[in-house]
CSV table of C-alpha atoms in Angstrom, one decimal:
chain,number,residue,atom,x,y,z
A,275,MET,CA,10.6,24.6,72.6
A,276,THR,CA,11.4,26.9,69.3
A,277,TYR,CA,7.7,27.7,68.9
A,278,PHE,CA,7.0,28.8,72.7
A,279,VAL,CA,9.9,31.5,72.0
A,280,VAL,CA,8.5,32.3,68.8
A,281,LEU,CA,5.0,33.0,70.5
A,282,PHE,CA,6.8,34.7,73.8
A,283,LEU,CA,8.5,37.0,70.8
A,284,ILE,CA,5.0,37.4,69.5
A,285,GLY,CA,3.8,38.3,72.7
A,286,PHE,CA,6.7,41.0,73.6
A,287,VAL,CA,5.9,42.4,70.1
A,288,LEU,CA,2.2,42.6,70.8
A,289,GLY,CA,2.9,44.1,74.2
A,290,VAL,CA,5.3,46.8,73.0
A,291,VAL,CA,2.8,47.8,70.7
A,292,ALA,CA,0.0,48.5,72.9
A,293,VAL,CA,2.3,50.7,75.2
A,294,ALA,CA,3.2,53.2,72.6
A,295,SER,CA,-0.9,53.2,70.7
A,296,ASN,CA,-2.3,53.6,74.0
A,297,PRO,CA,-2.6,57.0,75.6
A,298,ALA,CA,-4.5,55.8,78.7
A,299,PRO,CA,-1.7,55.0,81.5
A,300,TYR,CA,-4.2,51.5,82.9
A,301,PHE,CA,-4.6,49.7,79.6
A,302,ALA,CA,0.0,51.0,78.6
A,303,ALA,CA,0.6,49.4,82.3
A,304,LEU,CA,-0.8,46.3,80.9
A,305,GLY,CA,0.8,46.2,77.6
A,306,LEU,CA,4.2,46.2,79.7
A,307,VAL,CA,3.1,43.2,81.8
A,308,PHE,CA,2.3,41.6,78.8
A,309,ALA,CA,6.0,42.7,77.1
A,310,ALA,CA,7.4,41.7,80.4
A,311,ALA,CA,6.1,38.4,80.2
A,312,GLY,CA,7.2,38.0,76.7
A,313,GLY,CA,10.7,38.8,77.1
A,314,CYS,CA,11.1,36.8,80.0
A,315,GLY,CA,9.5,33.7,78.2
A,316,VAL,CA,12.2,34.4,75.8
A,317,LEU,CA,14.6,34.2,78.6
A,318,VAL,CA,13.5,31.1,79.7
A,319,GLY,CA,13.7,29.6,76.4
A,320,HIS,CA,17.5,31.0,76.1
A,321,GLY,CA,18.0,28.9,79.4
A,322,GLY,CA,17.8,32.0,81.4
A,323,SER,CA,15.3,30.4,83.9
A,324,PHE,CA,16.2,32.2,87.3
A,325,LEU,CA,17.1,36.0,85.7
A,326,SER,CA,14.1,36.0,83.8
A,327,LEU,CA,12.8,34.7,87.4
A,328,VAL,CA,14.5,37.9,89.2
A,329,LEU,CA,13.9,40.6,86.6
A,330,PHE,CA,10.0,39.5,86.5
A,331,LEU,CA,9.7,40.0,90.0
A,332,ILE,CA,11.5,43.1,90.1
A,333,TYR,CA,10.3,44.7,87.2
A,334,LEU,CA,6.8,43.8,88.5
A,335,GLY,CA,7.4,45.4,91.3
A,336,GLY,CA,8.6,48.6,90.3
A,337,MET,CA,5.4,48.5,87.7
A,338,LEU,CA,3.2,48.9,90.5
A,339,VAL,CA,4.2,51.7,91.9
A,340,VAL,CA,4.6,53.3,88.7
A,341,PHE,CA,1.4,52.3,87.9
A,342,ALA,CA,0.1,53.9,90.6
A,343,TYR,CA,1.0,57.2,90.5
A,344,THR,CA,0.4,57.2,86.7
A,345,ALA,CA,-3.0,56.0,87.6
A,346,ALA,CA,-3.1,58.9,90.4
A,347,LEU,CA,-2.2,61.5,88.6
A,348,ALA,CA,-4.3,60.9,84.9
A,349,ALA,CA,-7.8,60.5,87.0
A,350,GLU,CA,-9.5,59.7,83.8
A,351,PRO,CA,-13.5,58.9,83.9
A,352,TYR,CA,-13.5,57.4,80.4
A,353,PRO,CA,-9.6,57.0,79.3
A,354,GLU,CA,-9.5,55.9,75.7
A,355,ALA,CA,-9.3,52.1,75.2
A,356,TRP,CA,-7.5,49.6,72.7
A,357,GLY,CA,-11.5,49.7,71.1
A,358,ASP,CA,-11.2,52.8,70.1
A,359,TRP,CA,-10.9,54.5,67.2
A,360,SER,CA,-7.8,56.8,67.3
A,361,VAL,CA,-6.0,54.0,69.6
A,362,LEU,CA,-6.8,50.9,66.6
A,363,GLY,CA,-5.7,53.8,64.3
A,364,TYR,CA,-1.9,53.9,66.4
A,365,VAL,CA,-1.8,49.7,66.3
A,366,LEU,CA,-2.7,49.4,62.6
A,367,LEU,CA,0.3,52.3,62.0
A,368,TYR,CA,2.3,50.6,64.2
A,369,MET,CA,1.4,46.7,62.8
A,370,VAL,CA,2.1,48.2,59.5
A,371,GLY,CA,5.6,49.7,59.8
A,372,LEU,CA,6.8,46.6,61.9
A,373,LEU,CA,5.7,44.3,58.7
A,374,VAL,CA,7.3,46.8,56.6
A,375,ILE,CA,10.4,47.1,58.4
A,376,GLY,CA,10.9,43.5,59.1
A,377,GLY,CA,10.3,42.9,55.3
A,378,TRP,CA,12.6,45.0,54.9
A,379,LEU,CA,15.4,43.5,57.7
A,380,SER,CA,14.8,39.9,55.5
A,381,VAL,CA,15.4,40.6,52.1
A,382,ASP,CA,18.5,39.2,51.1
């Protein structure tokens, strides 16, 4: 069970990095779904299955409204995707920052 919780935590962190590094609302909304799924998976791993289900449904319902609103406002013909160099630069920057901070906090 510990391995599943670690996988959900990794998914949560990758979802947060996807949200923070992507300027297009289409892909940022997908990153928020991954982050919500990872956080709810961690809750399930610690015994909060009903709380996780309610949180996931309410959060995704709210995200659907926000996504529809932002997609209507920021309708770009060619949005920046995760494969663009500017987005990959931000992803690498955030991942290196997470590794440095995580290494600094784990030193006893």
